[in-house]
Amino acid sequence: MVLTRIVSALVVAAALGVVAPLACSPSSTGPSPISDASPDGGVEACPSDLPAACPSPAPSYEASVGPLVARRCWACHADGGIEATQHDLGSYDGVFRQRGAVLAQVYGCLMPPADAAALTSDERATLLGWLVCGSPRN
């Protein structure tokens, strides 16, 4: 199931012209929330929530996506973070260069890692919508 979601995200990324290598961080090599058992014995599901088209209006990087990435990703993916060297998301340019990997990792519920709080449905909608819109610098 994890592989299917990653492949789906990469197909979407290719269709959108988002070409970036998919790289897993050490913190994302453990169990995925896609198949982890929840405390009540059930299985947590990764939502199938990739927008079919760019939402209108397109999510704003400056107003929504940048602050979201700063709040949820910079601890590991910006200056001083354990993944900053290879996967620096500390600026628009860094996020833009990694947009294919960001799409695959977020849509596949591999990021944030299992030991961090999952993105809310609004956060996922904002980030995935922005990526589907071509990651505009708006």
PDB file of C-alpha atoms in Angstrom:
ATOM      1  CA  MET A   1       0.000   0.000   0.000  1.00  0.00           C
ATOM      2  CA  VAL A   2       2.824   2.424   0.820  1.00  0.00           C
ATOM      3  CA  LEU A   3       4.499   1.722  -2.505  1.00  0.00           C
ATOM      4  CA  THR A   4       1.216   2.228  -4.373  1.00  0.00           C
ATOM      5  CA  ARG A   5       0.710   5.651  -2.774  1.00  0.00           C
ATOM      6  CA  ILE A   6       4.276   6.716  -3.517  1.00  0.00           C
ATOM      7  CA  VAL A   7       3.988   5.576  -7.126  1.00  0.00           C
ATOM      8  CA  SER A   8       0.664   7.421  -7.438  1.00  0.00           C
ATOM      9  CA  ALA A   9       2.220  10.592  -6.068  1.00  0.00           C
ATOM     10  CA  LEU A  10       5.195  10.271  -8.402  1.00  0.00           C
ATOM     11  CA  VAL A  11       2.882   9.771 -11.397  1.00  0.00           C
ATOM     12  CA  VAL A  12       1.014  12.928 -10.412  1.00  0.00           C
ATOM     13  CA  ALA A  13       4.322  14.738  -9.889  1.00  0.00           C
ATOM     14  CA  ALA A  14       5.499  13.692 -13.347  1.00  0.00           C
ATOM     15  CA  ALA A  15       2.212  14.782 -14.912  1.00  0.00           C
ATOM     16  CA  LEU A  16       2.562  18.153 -13.220  1.00  0.00           C
ATOM     17  CA  GLY A  17       6.145  18.465 -14.398  1.00  0.00           C
ATOM     18  CA  VAL A  18       7.394  18.172 -10.849  1.00  0.00           C
ATOM     19  CA  VAL A  19      10.589  16.215 -11.201  1.00  0.00           C
ATOM     20  CA  ALA A  20      12.652  15.693  -8.091  1.00  0.00           C
ATOM     21  CA  PRO A  21      14.300  12.645  -6.573  1.00  0.00           C
ATOM     22  CA  LEU A  22      12.370  10.842  -3.887  1.00  0.00           C
ATOM     23  CA  ALA A  23      14.591  10.360  -0.891  1.00  0.00           C
ATOM     24  CA  CYS A  24      13.610   8.935   2.443  1.00  0.00           C
ATOM     25  CA  SER A  25      15.092  10.409   5.559  1.00  0.00           C
ATOM     26  CA  PRO A  26      16.312   8.165   8.351  1.00  0.00           C
ATOM     27  CA  SER A  27      13.291   9.219  10.386  1.00  0.00           C
ATOM     28  CA  SER A  28      10.898   8.064   7.680  1.00  0.00           C
ATOM     29  CA  THR A  29      12.263   4.550   7.265  1.00  0.00           C
ATOM     30  CA  GLY A  30      10.279   3.193  10.207  1.00  0.00           C
ATOM     31  CA  PRO A  31       6.670   2.073  10.162  1.00  0.00           C
ATOM     32  CA  SER A  32       4.363   4.239   8.120  1.00  0.00           C
ATOM     33  CA  PRO A  33       1.106   5.695   9.403  1.00  0.00           C
ATOM     34  CA  ILE A  34      -0.500   4.034   6.403  1.00  0.00           C
ATOM     35  CA  SER A  35      -0.232   0.636   8.005  1.00  0.00           C
ATOM     36  CA  ASP A  36       0.434   1.350  11.688  1.00  0.00           C
ATOM     37  CA  ALA A  37      -2.047  -0.073  14.124  1.00  0.00           C
ATOM     38  CA  SER A  38      -3.907   2.632  16.015  1.00  0.00           C
ATOM     39  CA  PRO A  39      -4.229   2.480  19.809  1.00  0.00           C
ATOM     40  CA  ASP A  40      -7.718   0.973  19.529  1.00  0.00           C
ATOM     41  CA  GLY A  41      -6.417  -1.919  17.415  1.00  0.00           C
ATOM     42  CA  GLY A  42      -7.637  -0.543  14.089  1.00  0.00           C
ATOM     43  CA  VAL A  43      -5.493   0.603  11.208  1.00  0.00           C
ATOM     44  CA  GLU A  44      -4.872   4.287  10.619  1.00  0.00           C
ATOM     45  CA  ALA A  45      -5.593   5.259   7.035  1.00  0.00           C
ATOM     46  CA  CYS A  46      -3.732   7.697   4.885  1.00  0.00           C
ATOM     47  CA  PRO A  47      -6.288   9.909   3.150  1.00  0.00           C
ATOM     48  CA  SER A  48      -6.632   9.841  -0.612  1.00  0.00           C
ATOM     49  CA  ASP A  49      -6.930  13.597  -0.794  1.00  0.00           C
ATOM     50  CA  LEU A  50      -4.776  14.742  -3.695  1.00  0.00           C
ATOM     51  CA  PRO A  51      -6.745  17.450  -5.502  1.00  0.00           C
ATOM     52  CA  ALA A  52      -7.712  16.564  -9.067  1.00  0.00           C
ATOM     53  CA  ALA A  53      -7.046  20.147 -10.135  1.00  0.00           C
ATOM     54  CA  CYS A  54      -5.578  23.348  -8.796  1.00  0.00           C
ATOM     55  CA  PRO A  55      -7.933  24.801  -6.199  1.00  0.00           C
ATOM     56  CA  SER A  56      -9.255  28.294  -6.828  1.00  0.00           C
ATOM     57  CA  PRO A  57      -7.791  30.451  -5.535  1.00  0.00           C
ATOM     58  CA  ALA A  58      -4.404  28.736  -5.502  1.00  0.00           C
ATOM     59  CA  PRO A  59      -2.949  28.481  -2.000  1.00  0.00           C
ATOM     60  CA  SER A  60      -0.463  31.281  -1.354  1.00  0.00           C
ATOM     61  CA  TYR A  61       3.114  30.363  -0.559  1.00  0.00           C
ATOM     62  CA  GLU A  62       3.704  33.612   1.307  1.00  0.00           C
ATOM     63  CA  ALA A  63       0.487  33.535   3.353  1.00  0.00           C
ATOM     64  CA  SER A  64      -0.115  29.815   3.871  1.00  0.00           C
ATOM     65  CA  VAL A  65       2.437  27.330   2.570  1.00  0.00           C
ATOM     66  CA  GLY A  66       5.630  29.047   3.742  1.00  0.00           C
ATOM     67  CA  PRO A  67       4.385  29.475   7.324  1.00  0.00           C
ATOM     68  CA  LEU A  68       3.098  25.867   7.291  1.00  0.00           C
ATOM     69  CA  VAL A  69       6.473  24.540   6.127  1.00  0.00           C
ATOM     70  CA  ALA A  70       8.247  26.716   8.704  1.00  0.00           C
ATOM     71  CA  ARG A  71       6.017  25.449  11.503  1.00  0.00           C
ATOM     72  CA  ARG A  72       5.915  21.772  10.556  1.00  0.00           C
ATOM     73  CA  CYS A  73       9.153  21.058   8.630  1.00  0.00           C
ATOM     74  CA  TRP A  74      11.953  23.408   9.626  1.00  0.00           C
ATOM     75  CA  ALA A  75      12.916  21.554  12.800  1.00  0.00           C
ATOM     76  CA  CYS A  76      14.483  18.897  10.554  1.00  0.00           C
ATOM     77  CA  HIS A  77      14.575  20.499   7.090  1.00  0.00           C
ATOM     78  CA  ALA A  78      16.150  23.944   7.628  1.00  0.00           C
ATOM     79  CA  ASP A  79      19.460  25.292   8.947  1.00  0.00           C
ATOM     80  CA  GLY A  80      20.575  23.173  11.878  1.00  0.00           C
ATOM     81  CA  GLY A  81      18.077  20.373  11.207  1.00  0.00           C
ATOM     82  CA  ILE A  82      19.127  16.749  10.755  1.00  0.00           C
ATOM     83  CA  GLU A  83      17.944  16.732   7.120  1.00  0.00           C
ATOM     84  CA  ALA A  84      18.904  20.293   6.144  1.00  0.00           C
ATOM     85  CA  THR A  85      21.954  19.315   4.101  1.00  0.00           C
ATOM     86  CA  GLN A  86      20.146  16.989   1.702  1.00  0.00           C
ATOM     87  CA  HIS A  87      16.551  18.187   1.990  1.00  0.00           C
ATOM     88  CA  ASP A  88      16.615  21.895   2.833  1.00  0.00           C
ATOM     89  CA  LEU A  89      13.092  23.320   2.945  1.00  0.00           C
ATOM     90  CA  GLY A  90      14.194  26.542   4.625  1.00  0.00           C
ATOM     91  CA  SER A  91      13.208  28.769   1.695  1.00  0.00           C
ATOM     92  CA  TYR A  92      10.829  28.904  -1.243  1.00  0.00           C
ATOM     93  CA  ASP A  93      13.668  27.837  -3.570  1.00  0.00           C
ATOM     94  CA  GLY A  94      14.447  24.836  -1.372  1.00  0.00           C
ATOM     95  CA  VAL A  95      10.822  23.722  -1.248  1.00  0.00           C
ATOM     96  CA  PHE A  96      10.448  24.293  -4.998  1.00  0.00           C
ATOM     97  CA  ARG A  97      13.526  22.154  -5.788  1.00  0.00           C
ATOM     98  CA  GLN A  98      12.196  19.359  -3.565  1.00  0.00           C
ATOM     99  CA  ARG A  99       8.537  19.646  -4.625  1.00  0.00           C
ATOM    100  CA  GLY A 100       8.332  16.165  -6.156  1.00  0.00           C
ATOM    101  CA  ALA A 101       9.719  14.566  -3.027  1.00  0.00           C
ATOM    102  CA  VAL A 102       7.507  16.762  -0.821  1.00  0.00           C
ATOM    103  CA  LEU A 103       4.441  15.698  -2.809  1.00  0.00           C
ATOM    104  CA  ALA A 104       5.338  12.000  -2.624  1.00  0.00           C
ATOM    105  CA  GLN A 105       6.273  12.102   1.062  1.00  0.00           C
ATOM    106  CA  VAL A 106       3.253  14.124   2.217  1.00  0.00           C
ATOM    107  CA  TYR A 107       0.670  12.417   0.008  1.00  0.00           C
ATOM    108  CA  GLY A 108       2.082   9.020   0.989  1.00  0.00           C
ATOM    109  CA  CYS A 109       1.758   9.972   4.700  1.00  0.00           C
ATOM    110  CA  LEU A 110       5.490   9.423   5.151  1.00  0.00           C
ATOM    111  CA  MET A 111       6.064  13.018   6.262  1.00  0.00           C
ATOM    112  CA  PRO A 112       5.801  14.231   8.875  1.00  0.00           C
ATOM    113  CA  PRO A 113       7.401  11.092  10.333  1.00  0.00           C
ATOM    114  CA  ALA A 114       5.401   8.745  12.529  1.00  0.00           C
ATOM    115  CA  ASP A 115       6.887  10.204  15.724  1.00  0.00           C
ATOM    116  CA  ALA A 116       5.572  13.707  14.892  1.00  0.00           C
ATOM    117  CA  ALA A 117       2.018  14.991  14.775  1.00  0.00           C
ATOM    118  CA  ALA A 118       0.301  14.294  11.468  1.00  0.00           C
ATOM    119  CA  LEU A 119      -0.727  17.193   9.268  1.00  0.00           C
ATOM    120  CA  THR A 120      -4.308  18.280   9.780  1.00  0.00           C
ATOM    121  CA  SER A 121      -6.701  17.886   6.861  1.00  0.00           C
ATOM    122  CA  ASP A 122      -6.532  21.670   6.293  1.00  0.00           C
ATOM    123  CA  GLU A 123      -2.717  21.611   6.303  1.00  0.00           C
ATOM    124  CA  ARG A 124      -2.681  18.693   3.835  1.00  0.00           C
ATOM    125  CA  ALA A 125      -5.213  20.453   1.585  1.00  0.00           C
ATOM    126  CA  THR A 126      -3.145  23.639   1.584  1.00  0.00           C
ATOM    127  CA  LEU A 127       0.169  21.952   0.850  1.00  0.00           C
ATOM    128  CA  LEU A 128      -1.108  19.399  -1.665  1.00  0.00           C
ATOM    129  CA  GLY A 129      -3.254  22.028  -3.410  1.00  0.00           C
ATOM    130  CA  TRP A 130      -0.264  24.345  -3.738  1.00  0.00           C
ATOM    131  CA  LEU A 131       1.835  21.531  -5.193  1.00  0.00           C
ATOM    132  CA  VAL A 132      -0.915  20.596  -7.681  1.00  0.00           C
ATOM    133  CA  CYS A 133      -1.059  24.265  -8.725  1.00  0.00           C
ATOM    134  CA  GLY A 134       2.581  24.043  -9.797  1.00  0.00           C
ATOM    135  CA  SER A 135       4.089  25.446  -6.588  1.00  0.00           C
ATOM    136  CA  PRO A 136       3.660  29.135  -7.471  1.00  0.00           C
ATOM    137  CA  ARG A 137       5.733  31.811  -5.766  1.00  0.00           C
ATOM    138  CA  ASN A 138       2.671  33.765  -4.728  1.00  0.00           C
TER     139      ASN A 138
END
